[in-house]
mmCIF file of C-alpha atoms in Angstrom:
data_model
loop_
_atom_site.group_PDB
_atom_site.id
_atom_site.type_symbol
_atom_site.label_atom_id
_atom_site.label_comp_id
_atom_site.label_asym_id
_atom_site.label_seq_id
_atom_site.Cartn_x
_atom_site.Cartn_y
_atom_site.Cartn_z
ATOM 1 C CA MET I 1 -43.103 -97.002 164.741
ATOM 2 C CA ASP I 2 -43.707 -98.185 168.278
ATOM 3 C CA PHE I 3 -43.130 -95.168 170.533
ATOM 4 C CA ALA I 4 -44.793 -96.768 173.546
ATOM 5 C CA GLY I 5 -42.649 -99.868 173.358
ATOM 6 C CA ALA I 6 -39.481 -97.932 172.550
ATOM 7 C CA TYR I 7 -39.955 -95.615 175.528
ATOM 8 C CA ALA I 8 -40.626 -98.381 178.027
ATOM 9 C CA PRO I 9 -39.104 -97.637 181.465
ATOM 10 C CA ALA I 10 -36.502 -100.393 181.056
ATOM 11 C CA HIS I 11 -35.366 -98.910 177.737
ATOM 12 C CA LEU I 12 -35.200 -95.381 179.126
ATOM 13 C CA LYS I 13 -33.128 -96.591 182.069
ATOM 14 C CA PHE I 14 -30.817 -98.478 179.717
ATOM 15 C CA LEU I 15 -30.351 -95.389 177.533
ATOM 16 C CA LEU I 16 -29.679 -93.240 180.593
ATOM 17 C CA GLN I 17 -26.978 -95.657 181.727
ATOM 18 C CA GLY I 18 -25.324 -95.330 178.325
ATOM 19 C CA PHE I 19 -25.687 -91.560 178.399
ATOM 20 C CA LEU I 20 -23.941 -91.392 181.773
ATOM 21 C CA VAL I 21 -21.009 -93.324 180.286
ATOM 22 C CA THR I 22 -20.972 -90.872 177.371
ATOM 23 C CA LEU I 23 -20.864 -87.918 179.756
ATOM 24 C CA GLU I 24 -18.164 -89.545 181.893
ATOM 25 C CA VAL I 25 -15.943 -90.242 178.901
ATOM 26 C CA ALA I 26 -16.549 -86.734 177.543
ATOM 27 C CA PHE I 27 -15.835 -85.027 180.881
ATOM 28 C CA ILE I 28 -12.562 -86.860 181.501
ATOM 29 C CA SER I 29 -11.473 -86.325 177.901
ATOM 30 C CA ILE I 30 -12.336 -82.604 178.031
ATOM 31 C CA VAL I 31 -10.327 -82.017 181.214
ATOM 32 C CA LEU I 32 -7.259 -83.934 180.040
ATOM 33 C CA SER I 33 -7.266 -82.611 176.481
ATOM 34 C CA PHE I 34 -7.679 -79.042 177.766
ATOM 35 C CA VAL I 35 -4.618 -79.400 180.017
ATOM 36 C CA PHE I 36 -2.482 -81.090 177.354
ATOM 37 C CA GLY I 37 -3.741 -78.709 174.676
ATOM 38 C CA ILE I 38 -2.641 -75.666 176.676
ATOM 39 C CA ILE I 39 0.767 -77.186 177.426
ATOM 40 C CA ILE I 40 1.413 -78.142 173.804
ATOM 41 C CA GLY I 41 0.071 -74.822 172.502
ATOM 42 C CA VAL I 42 2.270 -72.806 174.866
ATOM 43 C CA ILE I 43 5.364 -74.843 173.992
ATOM 44 C CA ARG I 44 4.754 -74.329 170.292
ATOM 45 C CA TYR I 45 4.127 -70.617 170.846
ATOM 46 C CA THR I 46 7.370 -70.167 172.783
ATOM 47 C CA LYS I 47 9.249 -71.959 169.974
ATOM 48 C CA ILE I 48 11.517 -74.032 172.187
ATOM 49 C CA PRO I 49 14.233 -75.419 169.891
ATOM 50 C CA VAL I 50 13.694 -78.981 168.646
ATOM 51 C CA LEU I 51 10.768 -79.647 171.024
ATOM 52 C CA SER I 52 8.498 -77.144 169.260
ATOM 53 C CA GLN I 53 9.339 -78.633 165.875
ATOM 54 C CA LEU I 54 8.716 -82.175 167.081
ATOM 55 C CA LEU I 55 5.360 -81.197 168.582
ATOM 56 C CA ALA I 56 4.425 -79.365 165.379
ATOM 57 C CA VAL I 57 4.997 -82.534 163.345
ATOM 58 C CA LEU I 58 3.084 -84.625 165.893
ATOM 59 C CA VAL I 59 0.144 -82.211 166.040
ATOM 60 C CA GLU I 60 -0.145 -81.890 162.280
ATOM 61 C CA THR I 61 0.007 -85.656 161.897
ATOM 62 C CA ILE I 62 -2.743 -86.280 164.453
ATOM 63 C CA ARG I 63 -4.965 -83.482 163.106
ATOM 64 C CA ASN I 64 -4.897 -85.093 159.670
ATOM 65 C CA LEU I 65 -5.857 -88.555 160.883
ATOM 66 C CA PRO I 66 -9.460 -89.706 161.343
ATOM 67 C CA LEU I 67 -10.438 -90.097 164.993
ATOM 68 C CA LEU I 68 -11.845 -93.526 164.191
ATOM 69 C CA LEU I 69 -8.366 -94.714 163.205
ATOM 70 C CA ILE I 70 -6.931 -93.472 166.506
ATOM 71 C CA ILE I 71 -9.661 -95.334 168.419
ATOM 72 C CA PHE I 72 -8.787 -98.520 166.523
ATOM 73 C CA PHE I 73 -5.120 -97.920 167.291
ATOM 74 C CA THR I 74 -5.572 -97.481 171.045
ATOM 75 C CA TYR I 75 -7.868 -100.496 171.374
ATOM 76 C CA PHE I 76 -6.545 -102.985 168.806
ATOM 77 C CA ALA I 77 -2.937 -101.960 168.063
ATOM 78 C CA LEU I 78 -1.562 -101.084 171.498
ATOM 79 C CA PRO I 79 -2.174 -104.631 172.866
ATOM 80 C CA GLU I 80 0.201 -105.868 170.145
ATOM 81 C CA VAL I 81 3.036 -104.006 171.895
ATOM 82 C CA GLY I 82 1.971 -105.103 175.372
ATOM 83 C CA LEU I 83 -0.287 -102.201 176.360
ATOM 84 C CA LYS I 84 -3.863 -103.416 176.695
ATOM 85 C CA LEU I 85 -6.534 -100.852 177.592
ATOM 86 C CA ASP I 86 -10.141 -101.572 178.423
ATOM 87 C CA LYS I 87 -12.826 -100.035 176.243
ATOM 88 C CA MET I 88 -13.334 -96.892 178.299
ATOM 89 C CA TYR I 89 -9.644 -96.068 178.666
ATOM 90 C CA ALA I 90 -9.019 -96.799 175.005
ATOM 91 C CA ALA I 91 -11.798 -94.394 174.010
ATOM 92 C CA ILE I 92 -10.614 -91.718 176.444
ATOM 93 C CA SER I 93 -7.002 -92.072 175.278
ATOM 94 C CA ALA I 94 -7.999 -91.715 171.632
ATOM 95 C CA LEU I 95 -10.178 -88.679 172.324
ATOM 96 C CA VAL I 96 -7.497 -86.999 174.442
ATOM 97 C CA ILE I 97 -4.822 -87.564 171.791
ATOM 98 C CA PHE I 98 -7.013 -86.200 169.011
ATOM 99 C CA GLU I 99 -8.591 -83.289 170.889
ATOM 100 C CA SER I 100 -5.300 -82.198 172.489
ATOM 101 C CA ALA I 101 -3.891 -81.666 169.012
ATOM 102 C CA MET I 102 -6.965 -79.658 167.993
ATOM 103 C CA LEU I 103 -6.988 -77.553 171.152
ATOM 104 C CA SER I 104 -3.263 -76.875 170.978
ATOM 105 C CA GLU I 105 -3.794 -75.115 167.655
ATOM 106 C CA ILE I 106 -6.578 -73.017 169.162
ATOM 107 C CA VAL I 107 -4.297 -72.088 172.068
ATOM 108 C CA ARG I 108 -1.357 -71.255 169.816
ATOM 109 C CA SER I 109 -3.534 -69.086 167.571
ATOM 110 C CA GLY I 110 -5.026 -67.353 170.600
ATOM 111 C CA LEU I 111 -1.586 -66.536 171.973
ATOM 112 C CA GLN I 112 -0.433 -65.234 168.615
ATOM 113 C CA SER I 113 -3.458 -62.923 168.451
ATOM 114 C CA ILE I 114 -2.223 -60.870 171.408
ATOM 115 C CA ASP I 115 -0.516 -57.623 170.421
ATOM 116 C CA LYS I 116 3.273 -57.930 170.583
ATOM 117 C CA GLY I 117 3.388 -54.458 172.110
ATOM 118 C CA GLN I 118 1.976 -55.869 175.329
ATOM 119 C CA ILE I 119 4.848 -58.322 175.558
ATOM 120 C CA GLU I 120 7.386 -55.551 175.036
ATOM 121 C CA ALA I 121 5.673 -53.351 177.624
ATOM 122 C CA ALA I 122 5.608 -56.148 180.180
ATOM 123 C CA ARG I 123 9.252 -57.005 179.598
ATOM 124 C CA SER I 124 10.286 -53.382 179.894
ATOM 125 C CA SER I 125 8.522 -53.185 183.263
ATOM 126 C CA GLY I 126 10.781 -55.927 184.604
ATOM 127 C CA LEU I 127 8.708 -59.072 184.097
ATOM 128 C CA THR I 128 10.468 -62.177 182.827
ATOM 129 C CA TYR I 129 9.286 -63.869 179.641
ATOM 130 C CA MET I 130 7.482 -66.621 181.589
ATOM 131 C CA GLN I 131 5.857 -64.079 183.929
ATOM 132 C CA THR I 132 4.700 -62.087 180.913
ATOM 133 C CA LEU I 133 3.274 -65.221 179.334
ATOM 134 C CA TRP I 134 1.546 -66.407 182.530
ATOM 135 C CA TYR I 135 0.170 -63.100 183.860
ATOM 136 C CA ILE I 136 -0.330 -60.982 180.736
ATOM 137 C CA ILE I 137 -0.620 -63.022 177.542
ATOM 138 C CA LEU I 138 -2.274 -66.305 178.537
ATOM 139 C CA PRO I 139 -5.227 -64.811 180.505
ATOM 140 C CA GLN I 140 -6.166 -62.538 177.588
ATOM 141 C CA ALA I 141 -5.715 -65.302 175.051
ATOM 142 C CA LEU I 142 -7.885 -67.725 177.018
ATOM 143 C CA ARG I 143 -10.746 -65.222 177.072
ATOM 144 C CA ARG I 144 -10.539 -64.922 173.299
ATOM 145 C CA MET I 145 -10.372 -68.675 172.921
ATOM 146 C CA VAL I 146 -13.578 -69.458 174.838
ATOM 147 C CA PRO I 147 -15.910 -69.782 171.788
ATOM 148 C CA PRO I 148 -13.649 -72.058 169.702
ATOM 149 C CA ILE I 149 -12.682 -74.128 172.754
ATOM 150 C CA VAL I 150 -16.326 -74.703 173.725
ATOM 151 C CA SER I 151 -17.079 -75.552 170.095
ATOM 152 C CA GLN I 152 -14.307 -78.148 170.222
ATOM 153 C CA PHE I 153 -15.741 -79.559 173.444
ATOM 154 C CA ILE I 154 -19.108 -79.940 171.718
ATOM 155 C CA SER I 155 -17.410 -81.820 168.892
ATOM 156 C CA LEU I 156 -15.699 -84.025 171.455
ATOM 157 C CA LEU I 157 -19.010 -84.932 173.074
ATOM 158 C CA LYS I 158 -20.448 -85.911 169.704
ATOM 159 C CA ASP I 159 -17.287 -87.838 168.825
ATOM 160 C CA THR I 160 -17.773 -90.133 171.814
ATOM 161 C CA SER I 161 -20.385 -91.907 169.679
ATOM 162 C CA LEU I 162 -17.542 -93.272 167.526
ATOM 163 C CA ALA I 163 -16.579 -95.511 170.436
ATOM 164 C CA ILE I 164 -19.506 -97.697 169.368
ATOM 165 C CA VAL I 165 -16.992 -99.437 167.060
ATOM 166 C CA ILE I 166 -15.233 -100.950 170.107
ATOM 167 C CA SER I 167 -18.568 -101.681 171.832
ATOM 168 C CA LEU I 168 -18.090 -99.101 174.579
ATOM 169 C CA PRO I 169 -21.412 -99.178 176.497
ATOM 170 C CA GLU I 170 -22.202 -95.533 175.721
ATOM 171 C CA LEU I 171 -25.415 -93.966 174.457
ATOM 172 C CA MET I 172 -25.230 -95.014 170.798
ATOM 173 C CA ASN I 173 -24.207 -98.543 171.730
ATOM 174 C CA HIS I 174 -27.203 -98.920 174.035
ATOM 175 C CA ALA I 175 -29.465 -97.401 171.383
ATOM 176 C CA GLN I 176 -28.301 -99.983 168.864
ATOM 177 C CA ILE I 177 -28.923 -102.806 171.335
ATOM 178 C CA ILE I 178 -32.503 -101.622 171.854
ATOM 179 C CA ASN I 179 -33.023 -101.184 168.109
ATOM 180 C CA GLY I 180 -31.871 -104.755 167.567
ATOM 181 C CA ARG I 181 -34.809 -106.029 169.603
ATOM 182 C CA ASN I 182 -37.481 -104.535 167.363
ATOM 183 C CA VAL I 183 -37.172 -102.699 164.048
ATOM 184 C CA ASN I 184 -40.131 -100.510 165.060
ATOM 185 C CA PHE I 185 -38.007 -98.970 167.835
ATOM 186 C CA VAL I 186 -35.387 -97.483 165.486
ATOM 187 C CA ILE I 187 -36.930 -94.076 164.727
ATOM 188 C CA PRO I 188 -38.315 -93.392 168.238
ATOM 189 C CA ILE I 189 -35.007 -94.377 169.866
ATOM 190 C CA PHE I 190 -32.910 -92.287 167.500
ATOM 191 C CA ILE I 191 -35.219 -89.297 168.049
ATOM 192 C CA LEU I 192 -34.689 -89.604 171.801
ATOM 193 C CA VAL I 193 -30.916 -90.052 171.414
ATOM 194 C CA ALA I 194 -30.745 -86.983 169.184
ATOM 195 C CA PHE I 195 -32.684 -85.001 171.788
ATOM 196 C CA MET I 196 -30.296 -86.085 174.565
ATOM 197 C CA TYR I 197 -27.241 -85.029 172.560
ATOM 198 C CA PHE I 198 -28.938 -81.768 171.607
ATOM 199 C CA ILE I 199 -29.772 -80.793 175.182
ATOM 200 C CA VAL I 200 -26.185 -81.126 176.388
ATOM 201 C CA ASN I 201 -24.567 -79.565 173.318
ATOM 202 C CA TYR I 202 -27.038 -76.687 173.186
ATOM 203 C CA SER I 203 -26.411 -76.013 176.874
ATOM 204 C CA LEU I 204 -22.689 -75.786 176.134
ATOM 205 C CA SER I 205 -23.433 -73.404 173.253
ATOM 206 C CA LEU I 206 -25.487 -71.172 175.539
ATOM 207 C CA LEU I 207 -22.682 -71.205 178.091
ATOM 208 C CA SER I 208 -20.215 -70.169 175.406
ATOM 209 C CA ARG I 209 -22.442 -67.284 174.298
ATOM 210 C CA ARG I 210 -22.911 -66.135 177.879
ATOM 211 C CA LEU I 211 -19.176 -66.154 178.558
ATOM 212 C CA GLU I 212 -18.544 -64.298 175.298
ATOM 213 C CA TYR I 213 -21.205 -61.726 176.214
ATOM 214 C CA ARG I 214 -19.662 -61.173 179.655
ATOM 215 C CA GLN I 215 -16.277 -60.597 178.077
ATOM 216 C CA ARG I 216 -17.722 -57.893 175.858
#
């Protein structure tokens, strides 16, 4: 194991560049999947005729597919129908599709956990159904959903490493490039990569615990 050679300044800079791509992809995917997840979860909770059923089928289908397959689909299959995405957008699209389905279930379950009596009380006070949902139900549900949502975000960050299969220049891709130069770099590089993932994910875990503690 060559730690000195593996941790050369040029290698560290190269890994950092890949890590920044990982964080960029994760951040964009988190924001978009959170928005779409809430929208889909609310629609399914409100049980809008036909639309809710269609979304239920779509969500269940996506949740039971491997993310790797969705990445292959967005990068290799979509160009066959005239929609060609570059590596970053293909990875982001796949992550958003997959994570939106996961988050929508968290949102729907969170909404269903709110006592029905609160809905009846709000409606009897003159609020419309949408006002009740927006001002009464959704804020409480979101507070309850913080731990599982943050946990899903952590999974999303780790899942960005799957984009190595389409050669997205993210952290794992850059690590593999460095490892290809010298077999003695493999263990030191993977130790450093693991540490970089751990720092970010553990920070998110601490944030989740802090938010949960404040709620209590």
